[in-house]
Coordinates of C-alpha atoms and ligand atoms in Angstrom, one line a residue:
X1 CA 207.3 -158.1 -37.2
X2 CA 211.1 -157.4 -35.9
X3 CA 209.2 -156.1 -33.2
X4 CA 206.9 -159.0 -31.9
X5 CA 209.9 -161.8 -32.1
X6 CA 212.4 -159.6 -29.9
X7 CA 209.5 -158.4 -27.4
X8 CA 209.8 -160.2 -23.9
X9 CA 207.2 -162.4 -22.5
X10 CA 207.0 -159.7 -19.6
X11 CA 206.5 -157.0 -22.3
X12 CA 203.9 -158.7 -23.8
X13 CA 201.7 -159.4 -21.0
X14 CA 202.0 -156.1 -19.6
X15 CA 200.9 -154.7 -22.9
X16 CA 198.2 -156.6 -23.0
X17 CA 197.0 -155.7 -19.6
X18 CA 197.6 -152.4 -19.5
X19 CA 195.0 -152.2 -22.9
X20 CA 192.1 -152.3 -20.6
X21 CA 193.2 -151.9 -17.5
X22 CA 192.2 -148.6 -15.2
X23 CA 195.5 -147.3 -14.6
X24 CA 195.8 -147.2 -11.0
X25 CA 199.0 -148.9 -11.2
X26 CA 201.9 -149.8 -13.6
X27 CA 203.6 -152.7 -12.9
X28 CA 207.3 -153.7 -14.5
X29 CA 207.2 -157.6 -13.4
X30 CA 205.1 -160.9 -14.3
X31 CA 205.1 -163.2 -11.7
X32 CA 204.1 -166.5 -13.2
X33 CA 204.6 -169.8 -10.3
X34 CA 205.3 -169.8 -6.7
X35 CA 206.6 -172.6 -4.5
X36 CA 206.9 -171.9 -0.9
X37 CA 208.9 -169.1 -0.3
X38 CA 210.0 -168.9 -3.7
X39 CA 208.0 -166.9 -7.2
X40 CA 209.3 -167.3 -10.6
X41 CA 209.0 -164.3 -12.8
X42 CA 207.6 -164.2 -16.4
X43 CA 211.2 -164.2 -17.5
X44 CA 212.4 -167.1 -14.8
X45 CA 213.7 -164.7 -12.7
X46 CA 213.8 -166.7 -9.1
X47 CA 212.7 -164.5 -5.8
X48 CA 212.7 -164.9 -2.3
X49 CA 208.7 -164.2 -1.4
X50 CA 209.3 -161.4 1.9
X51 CA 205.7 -159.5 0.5
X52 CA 203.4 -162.5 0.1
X53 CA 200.8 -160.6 -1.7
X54 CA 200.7 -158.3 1.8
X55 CA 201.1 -160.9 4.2
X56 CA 198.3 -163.0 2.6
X57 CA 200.3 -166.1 1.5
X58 CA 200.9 -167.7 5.0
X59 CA 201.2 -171.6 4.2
X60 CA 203.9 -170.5 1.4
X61 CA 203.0 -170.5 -2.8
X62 CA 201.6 -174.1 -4.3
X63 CA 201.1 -175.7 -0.7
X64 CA 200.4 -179.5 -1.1
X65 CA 197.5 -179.2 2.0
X66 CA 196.2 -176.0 0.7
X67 CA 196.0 -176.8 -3.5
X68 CA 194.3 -180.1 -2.5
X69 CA 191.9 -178.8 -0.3
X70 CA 190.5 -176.2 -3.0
X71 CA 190.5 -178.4 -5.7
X72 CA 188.5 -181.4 -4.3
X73 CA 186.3 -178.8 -2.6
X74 CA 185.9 -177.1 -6.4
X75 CA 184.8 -181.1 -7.3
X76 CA 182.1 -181.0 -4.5
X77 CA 180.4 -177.8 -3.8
X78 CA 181.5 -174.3 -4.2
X79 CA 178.4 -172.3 -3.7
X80 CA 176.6 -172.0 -0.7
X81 CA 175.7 -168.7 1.3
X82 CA 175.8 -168.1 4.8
X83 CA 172.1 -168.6 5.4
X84 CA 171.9 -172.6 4.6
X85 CA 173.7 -175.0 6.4
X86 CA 177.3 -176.5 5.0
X87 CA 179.5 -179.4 6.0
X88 CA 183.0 -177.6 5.6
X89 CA 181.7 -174.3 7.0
X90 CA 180.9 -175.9 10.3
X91 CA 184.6 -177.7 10.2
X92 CA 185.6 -174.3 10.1
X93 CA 183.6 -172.8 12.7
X94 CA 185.0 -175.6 14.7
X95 CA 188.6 -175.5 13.9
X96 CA 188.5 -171.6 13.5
X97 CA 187.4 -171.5 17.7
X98 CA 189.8 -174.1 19.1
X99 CA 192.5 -171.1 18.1
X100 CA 190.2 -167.5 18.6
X101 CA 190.2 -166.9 22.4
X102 CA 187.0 -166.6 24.6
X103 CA 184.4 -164.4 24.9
X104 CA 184.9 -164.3 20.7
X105 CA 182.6 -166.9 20.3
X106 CA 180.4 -165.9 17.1
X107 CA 182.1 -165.3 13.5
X108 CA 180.5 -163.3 10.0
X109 CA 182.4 -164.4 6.7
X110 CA 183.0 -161.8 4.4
X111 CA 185.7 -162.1 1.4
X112 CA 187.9 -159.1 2.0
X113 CA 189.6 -157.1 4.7
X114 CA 187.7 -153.8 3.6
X115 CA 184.1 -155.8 3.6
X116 CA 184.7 -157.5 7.2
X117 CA 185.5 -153.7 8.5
X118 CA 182.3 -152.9 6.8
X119 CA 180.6 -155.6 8.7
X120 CA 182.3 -154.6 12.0
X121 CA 181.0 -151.1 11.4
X122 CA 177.2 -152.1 11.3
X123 CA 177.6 -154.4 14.3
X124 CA 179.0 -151.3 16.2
X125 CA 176.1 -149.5 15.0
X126 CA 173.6 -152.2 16.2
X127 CA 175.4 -152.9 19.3
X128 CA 175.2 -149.6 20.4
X129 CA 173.2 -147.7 18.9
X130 CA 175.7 -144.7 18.2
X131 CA 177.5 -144.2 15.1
X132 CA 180.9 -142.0 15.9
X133 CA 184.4 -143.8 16.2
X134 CA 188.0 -143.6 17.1
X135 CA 190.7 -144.4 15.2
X136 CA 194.6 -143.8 15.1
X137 CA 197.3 -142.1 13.8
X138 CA 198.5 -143.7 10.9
X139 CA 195.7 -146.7 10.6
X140 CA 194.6 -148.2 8.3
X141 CA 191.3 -150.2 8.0
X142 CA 190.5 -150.3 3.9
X143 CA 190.0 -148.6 1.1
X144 CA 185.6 -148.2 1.1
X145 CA 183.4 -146.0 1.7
X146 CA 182.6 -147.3 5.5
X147 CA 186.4 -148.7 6.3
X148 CA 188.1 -145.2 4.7
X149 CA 186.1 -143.4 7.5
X150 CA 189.0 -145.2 9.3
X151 CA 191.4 -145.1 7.0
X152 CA 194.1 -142.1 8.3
X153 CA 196.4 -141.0 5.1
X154 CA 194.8 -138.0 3.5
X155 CA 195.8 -139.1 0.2
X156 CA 193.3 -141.9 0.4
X157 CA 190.5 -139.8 2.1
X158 CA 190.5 -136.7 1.0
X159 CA 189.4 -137.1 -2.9
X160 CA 186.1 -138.6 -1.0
X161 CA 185.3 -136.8 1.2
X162 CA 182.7 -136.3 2.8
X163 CA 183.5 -139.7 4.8
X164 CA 180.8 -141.8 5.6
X165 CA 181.7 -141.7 9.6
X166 CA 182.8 -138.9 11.8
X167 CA 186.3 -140.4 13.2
X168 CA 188.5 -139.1 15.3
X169 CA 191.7 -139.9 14.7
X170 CA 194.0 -140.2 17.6
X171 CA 198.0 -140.5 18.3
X172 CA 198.8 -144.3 18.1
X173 CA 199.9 -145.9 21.6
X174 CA 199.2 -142.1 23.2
X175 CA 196.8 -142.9 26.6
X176 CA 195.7 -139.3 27.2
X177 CA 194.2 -138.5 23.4
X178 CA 192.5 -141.8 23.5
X179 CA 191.2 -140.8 27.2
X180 CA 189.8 -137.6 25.8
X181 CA 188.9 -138.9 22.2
X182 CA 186.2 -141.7 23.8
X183 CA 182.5 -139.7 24.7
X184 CA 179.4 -141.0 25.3
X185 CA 178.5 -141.1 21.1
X186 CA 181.3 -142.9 20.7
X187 CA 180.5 -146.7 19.1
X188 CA 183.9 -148.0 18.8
X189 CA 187.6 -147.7 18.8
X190 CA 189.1 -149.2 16.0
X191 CA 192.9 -149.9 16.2
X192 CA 195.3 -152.4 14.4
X193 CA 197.3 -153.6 17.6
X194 CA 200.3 -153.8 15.1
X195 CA 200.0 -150.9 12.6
X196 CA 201.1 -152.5 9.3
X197 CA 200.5 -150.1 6.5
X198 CA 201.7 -147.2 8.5
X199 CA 205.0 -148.6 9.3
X200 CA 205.1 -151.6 11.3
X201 CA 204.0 -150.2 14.7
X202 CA 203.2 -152.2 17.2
X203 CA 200.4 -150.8 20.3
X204 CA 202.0 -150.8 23.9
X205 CA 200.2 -152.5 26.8
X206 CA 199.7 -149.4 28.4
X207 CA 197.3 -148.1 25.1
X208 CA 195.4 -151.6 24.7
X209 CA 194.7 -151.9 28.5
X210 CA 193.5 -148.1 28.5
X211 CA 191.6 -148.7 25.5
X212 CA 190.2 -151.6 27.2
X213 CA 189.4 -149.9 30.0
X214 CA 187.9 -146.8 28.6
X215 CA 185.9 -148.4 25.9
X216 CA 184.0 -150.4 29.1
X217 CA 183.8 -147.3 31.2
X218 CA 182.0 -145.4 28.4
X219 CA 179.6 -148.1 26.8
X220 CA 182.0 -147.9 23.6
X221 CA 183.2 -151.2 22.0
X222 CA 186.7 -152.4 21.6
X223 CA 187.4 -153.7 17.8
X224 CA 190.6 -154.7 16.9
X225 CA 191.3 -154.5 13.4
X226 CA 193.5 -158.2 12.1
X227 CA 193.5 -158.2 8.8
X228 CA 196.9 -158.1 8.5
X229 CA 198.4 -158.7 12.4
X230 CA 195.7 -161.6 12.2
X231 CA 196.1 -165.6 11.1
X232 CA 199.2 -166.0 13.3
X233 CA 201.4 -164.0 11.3
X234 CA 202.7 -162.3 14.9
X235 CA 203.6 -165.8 16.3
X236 CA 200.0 -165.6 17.9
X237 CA 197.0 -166.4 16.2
X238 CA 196.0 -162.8 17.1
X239 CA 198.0 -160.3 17.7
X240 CA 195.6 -158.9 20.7
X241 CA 196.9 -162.3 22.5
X242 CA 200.4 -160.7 22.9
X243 CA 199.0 -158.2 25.1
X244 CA 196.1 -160.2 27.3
X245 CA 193.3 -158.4 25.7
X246 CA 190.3 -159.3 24.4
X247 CA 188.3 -156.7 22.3
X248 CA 184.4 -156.5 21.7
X249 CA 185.4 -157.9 17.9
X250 CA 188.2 -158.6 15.8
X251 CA 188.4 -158.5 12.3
X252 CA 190.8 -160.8 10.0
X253 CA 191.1 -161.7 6.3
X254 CA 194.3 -161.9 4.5
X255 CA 196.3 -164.7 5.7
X256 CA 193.3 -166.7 7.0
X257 CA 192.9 -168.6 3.4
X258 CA 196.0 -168.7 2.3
X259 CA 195.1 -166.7 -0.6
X260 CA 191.8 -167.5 -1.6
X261 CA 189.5 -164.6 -0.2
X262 CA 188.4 -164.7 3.3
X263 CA 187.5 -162.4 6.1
X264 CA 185.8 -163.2 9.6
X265 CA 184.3 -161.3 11.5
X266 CA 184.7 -162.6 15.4
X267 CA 182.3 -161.4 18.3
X268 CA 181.2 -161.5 21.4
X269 CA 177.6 -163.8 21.9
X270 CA 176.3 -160.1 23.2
X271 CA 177.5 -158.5 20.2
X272 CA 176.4 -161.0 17.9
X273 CA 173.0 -160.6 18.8
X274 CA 172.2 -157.2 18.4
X275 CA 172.2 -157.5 14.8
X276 CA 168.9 -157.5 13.7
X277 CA 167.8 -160.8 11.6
X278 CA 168.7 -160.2 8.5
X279 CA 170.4 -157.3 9.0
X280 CA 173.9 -158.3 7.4
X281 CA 174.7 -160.4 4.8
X282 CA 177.1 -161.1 2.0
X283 CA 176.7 -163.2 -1.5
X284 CA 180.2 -165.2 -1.4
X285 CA 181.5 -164.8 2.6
X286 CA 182.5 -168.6 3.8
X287 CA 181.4 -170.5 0.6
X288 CA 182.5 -174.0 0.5
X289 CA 185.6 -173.5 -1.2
X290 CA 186.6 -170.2 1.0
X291 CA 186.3 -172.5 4.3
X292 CA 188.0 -175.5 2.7
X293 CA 191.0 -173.4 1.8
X294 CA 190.6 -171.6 5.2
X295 CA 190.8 -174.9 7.2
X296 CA 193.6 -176.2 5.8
X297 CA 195.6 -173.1 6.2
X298 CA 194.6 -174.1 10.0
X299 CA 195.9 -177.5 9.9
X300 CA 198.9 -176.5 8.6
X301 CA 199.1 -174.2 11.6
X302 CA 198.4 -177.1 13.4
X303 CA 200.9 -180.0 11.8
X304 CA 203.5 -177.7 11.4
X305 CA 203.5 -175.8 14.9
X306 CA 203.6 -173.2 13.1
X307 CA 202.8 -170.5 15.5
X308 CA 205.7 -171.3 17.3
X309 CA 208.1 -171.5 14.2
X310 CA 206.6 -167.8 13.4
X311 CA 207.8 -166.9 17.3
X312 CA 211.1 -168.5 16.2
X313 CA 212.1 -167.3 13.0
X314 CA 210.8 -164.2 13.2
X315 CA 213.2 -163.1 15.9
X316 CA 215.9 -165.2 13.9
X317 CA 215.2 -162.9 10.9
X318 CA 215.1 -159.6 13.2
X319 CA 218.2 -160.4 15.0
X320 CA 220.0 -161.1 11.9
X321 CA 218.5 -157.7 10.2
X322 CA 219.5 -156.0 14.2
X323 CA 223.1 -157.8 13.8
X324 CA 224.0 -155.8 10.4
X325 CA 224.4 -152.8 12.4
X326 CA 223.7 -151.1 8.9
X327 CA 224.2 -147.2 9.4
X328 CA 221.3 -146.6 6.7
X329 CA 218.9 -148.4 9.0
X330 CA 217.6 -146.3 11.6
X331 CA 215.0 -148.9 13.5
X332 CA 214.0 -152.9 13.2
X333 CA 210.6 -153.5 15.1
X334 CA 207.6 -155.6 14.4
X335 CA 206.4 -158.8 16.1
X336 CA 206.5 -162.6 14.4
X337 CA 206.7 -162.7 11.0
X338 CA 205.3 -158.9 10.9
X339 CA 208.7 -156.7 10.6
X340 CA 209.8 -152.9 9.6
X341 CA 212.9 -152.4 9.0
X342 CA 213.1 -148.3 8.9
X343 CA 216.0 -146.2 7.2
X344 CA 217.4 -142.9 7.4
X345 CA 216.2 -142.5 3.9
X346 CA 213.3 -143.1 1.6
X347 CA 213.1 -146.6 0.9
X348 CA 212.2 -146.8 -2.8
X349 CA 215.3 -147.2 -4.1
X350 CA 216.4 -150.0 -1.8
X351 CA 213.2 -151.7 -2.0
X352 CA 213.6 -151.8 -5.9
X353 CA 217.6 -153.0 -5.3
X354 CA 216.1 -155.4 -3.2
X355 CA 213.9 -156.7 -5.8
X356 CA 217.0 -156.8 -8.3
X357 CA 218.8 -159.0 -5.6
X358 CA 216.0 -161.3 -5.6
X359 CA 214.1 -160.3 -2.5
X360 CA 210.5 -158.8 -3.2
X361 CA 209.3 -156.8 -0.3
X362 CA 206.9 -153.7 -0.1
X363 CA 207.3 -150.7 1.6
X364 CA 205.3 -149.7 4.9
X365 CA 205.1 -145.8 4.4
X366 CA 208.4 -143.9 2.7
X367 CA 211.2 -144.8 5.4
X368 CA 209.9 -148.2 5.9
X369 CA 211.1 -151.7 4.6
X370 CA 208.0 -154.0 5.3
X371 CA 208.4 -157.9 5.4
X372 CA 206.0 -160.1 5.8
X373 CA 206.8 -163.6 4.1
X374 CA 205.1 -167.0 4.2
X375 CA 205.0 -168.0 7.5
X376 CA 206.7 -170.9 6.3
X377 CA 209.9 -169.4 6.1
X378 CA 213.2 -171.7 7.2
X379 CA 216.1 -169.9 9.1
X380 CA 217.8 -170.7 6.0
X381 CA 215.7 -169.0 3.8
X382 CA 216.0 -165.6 6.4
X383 CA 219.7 -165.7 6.5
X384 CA 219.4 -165.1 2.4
X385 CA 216.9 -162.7 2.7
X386 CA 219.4 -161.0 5.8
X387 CA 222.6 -161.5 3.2
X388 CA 220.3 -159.7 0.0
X389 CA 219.8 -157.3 2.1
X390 CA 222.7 -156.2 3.2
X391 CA 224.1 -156.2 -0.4
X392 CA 220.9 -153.7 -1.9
X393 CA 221.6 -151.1 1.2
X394 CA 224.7 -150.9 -0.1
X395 CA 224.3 -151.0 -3.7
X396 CA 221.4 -148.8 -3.8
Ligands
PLP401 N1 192.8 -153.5 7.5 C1 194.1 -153.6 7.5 C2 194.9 -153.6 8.8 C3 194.9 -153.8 6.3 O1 196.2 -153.9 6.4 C4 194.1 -153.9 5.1 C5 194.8 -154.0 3.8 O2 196.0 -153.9 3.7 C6 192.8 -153.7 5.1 C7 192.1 -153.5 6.4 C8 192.0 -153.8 3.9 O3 191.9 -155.1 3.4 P1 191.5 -155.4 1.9 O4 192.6 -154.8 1.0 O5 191.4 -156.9 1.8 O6 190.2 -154.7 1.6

């Protein structure tokens, strides 16, 4: 009895939870509200948001455009697939192309980073009729059993093996191992043209030109994996448009709803229509309440300018981290709102003072201090996130 009174609230939810759940992970927080950059804890513990569920919540926590859009969308029509016609899907469609540059000009909605790779994978396959691929270094394109084929970390292979695909897996940004990688059964090359889970690397404009290049040369296609680089969070709606390049496909998911899961799938006309019909298809991608919360994210983008504000206070926030001069940090790289911060050391430890200060951020890799807040951020809310930081690399 003694017991249940003194127990926390965090205590007893995790107990609860952890009663039936698999295991995989075992967390020590309860986030319960968000607002903005903000999230309150289980025990009203306030935080400055620098992980936003992995750079999914781009329009901050509780947005007024976002929350409205779902829930009068939820009053109207949640459910309907991909193969009948829907009023807010086409706004989408519509919105979605006044920001993806041409020759995109055909998108598949899937609900998931992982499932849209899946996607991309069979409209390699049906493209060009060949099934091998190219990936890099330190990529990372999902977690099933299609995407892990491009997945690089052996940790996440290796237990499944045999992979679905035969990949070969390249140096990131290294022209000659791409040159020699690409053959004649080659169907894509997959690369992130910022690396996020393996450290916040972004491509040179040597590698996405030669990849460019060589991918046309040799009948391969181009596929530019967004998920995470996508939906602005570089300053540019995608990344690719840093560079001048325009791949065969992109992929994107996590920021493009603002929370609520969506992935598309963009594509050249030509690509698009060497799918066979019927060939592809998914229960949930783009229902109703996916593309309501997905346009609204976009007129947010739009109302708020807020590709340029990423531009802006992202190098605010990098300058700031640059400016420390901290001897503990080795490297600060990243584009937009997309940013690594590496250190001499391992980074557990300071991510977890971090989190005591206030700031929650994930790691990118074991030397690598990822952040990747709403793109929403104020300069304000960066120079607290700067100051926090400074105090957990020395605190550590
Ligand atoms: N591709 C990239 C570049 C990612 O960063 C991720 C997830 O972190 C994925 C694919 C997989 O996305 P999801 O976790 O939604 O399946």
């Amino acid at each position: 009895m003694a017991d249940t009174v003194t127990k926390t609230i965090t205590a007893d939810i995790l107990e609860r939870d952890a009663q039936h759940h698999t295991g995989l992970w075992q967390p020590d927080v309860v986030f319960v509200r968000g607002e903005g950059v903000n999230l309150w804890d289980a025990e009203g513990k306030h935080y400055l948001d620098c992980m936003a569920g992995i750079a999914v919540a781009s329009v901050g926590h509780a947005n007024e455009r976002l929350a409205n859009a779902i829930s009068e969308q939820a009053r109207k029509l949640i459910v309907c697939p991909q193969n009948l016609g829907n009023d807010v899907r086409a706004d989408l469609t519509d919105k979605l192309f006044q920001f993806v540059p041409k020759p995109l000009n055909r998108v598949f909605f899937a609900s998931s980073g992982s499932e849209i790779n899946e996607a991309a994978l069979k409209w390699a396959r049906a493209a060009t009729g060949r099934s091998k691929f190219v990936a890099a270094k330190r990529g990372f394109s999902g977690r099933t059993m299609g995407s892990l084929s491009l997945t690089w970390e052996k940790k996440y292979r290796e237990p499944f093996e045999p992979m679905r695909y035969e990949t070969t897996f390249i140096r990131y940004n290294d022209v000659d191992e791409l040159a020699e990688a690409i053959t004649d059964e080659t169907a894509a090359v997959f690369l992130e043209p910022v690396q996020g889970e393996g450290g916040i690397h972004p491509a040179t404009q040597e590698f996405l030109e030669a990849a460019r290049a060589l991918t046309h040369e040799r009948g391969a296609l181009l596929i530019f994996d967004e998920v995470q680089s996508g939906a602005g969070r570089t300053g540019t709606f995608l990344a690719s448009e840093n560079y001048g390049i325009v791949p065969d496909m992109t992929t994107m998911a996590k920021g493009l709803g603002g929370g609520v899961p969506i992935g598309a799938l963009l594509m050249t006309d030509e690509v698009a229509a060497a799918m066979p019909k019927g060939g592809h298809g998914t229960t949930f991608g783009g229902n109703p309440l996916a593309a309501a919360a997905a346009l609204a994210v976009l007129e947010e983008f739009e109302t708020r300018d807020l590709l340029n504000h990423v531009k802006d206070v992202g190098h605010h926030l990098r300058k700031g981290i640059l400016e420390l001069n901290h001897p503990l940090i080795r490297d600060v790289r990243g584009v937009g709102l997309m940013i690594g911060v590496e250190l001499k050391k391992k980074v557990a430890p300071y991510v977890a003072a971090l989190r005591d200060a206030g700031v929650l951020t994930i790691n990118a890799g074991a030397t690598v201090i990822r952040l990747v807040p709403p793109l929403i951020i104020s300069k304000a809310e960066a120079d607290e996130v700067v100051k926090r930081l400074k105090h957990a690399l020395e605190t550590a």
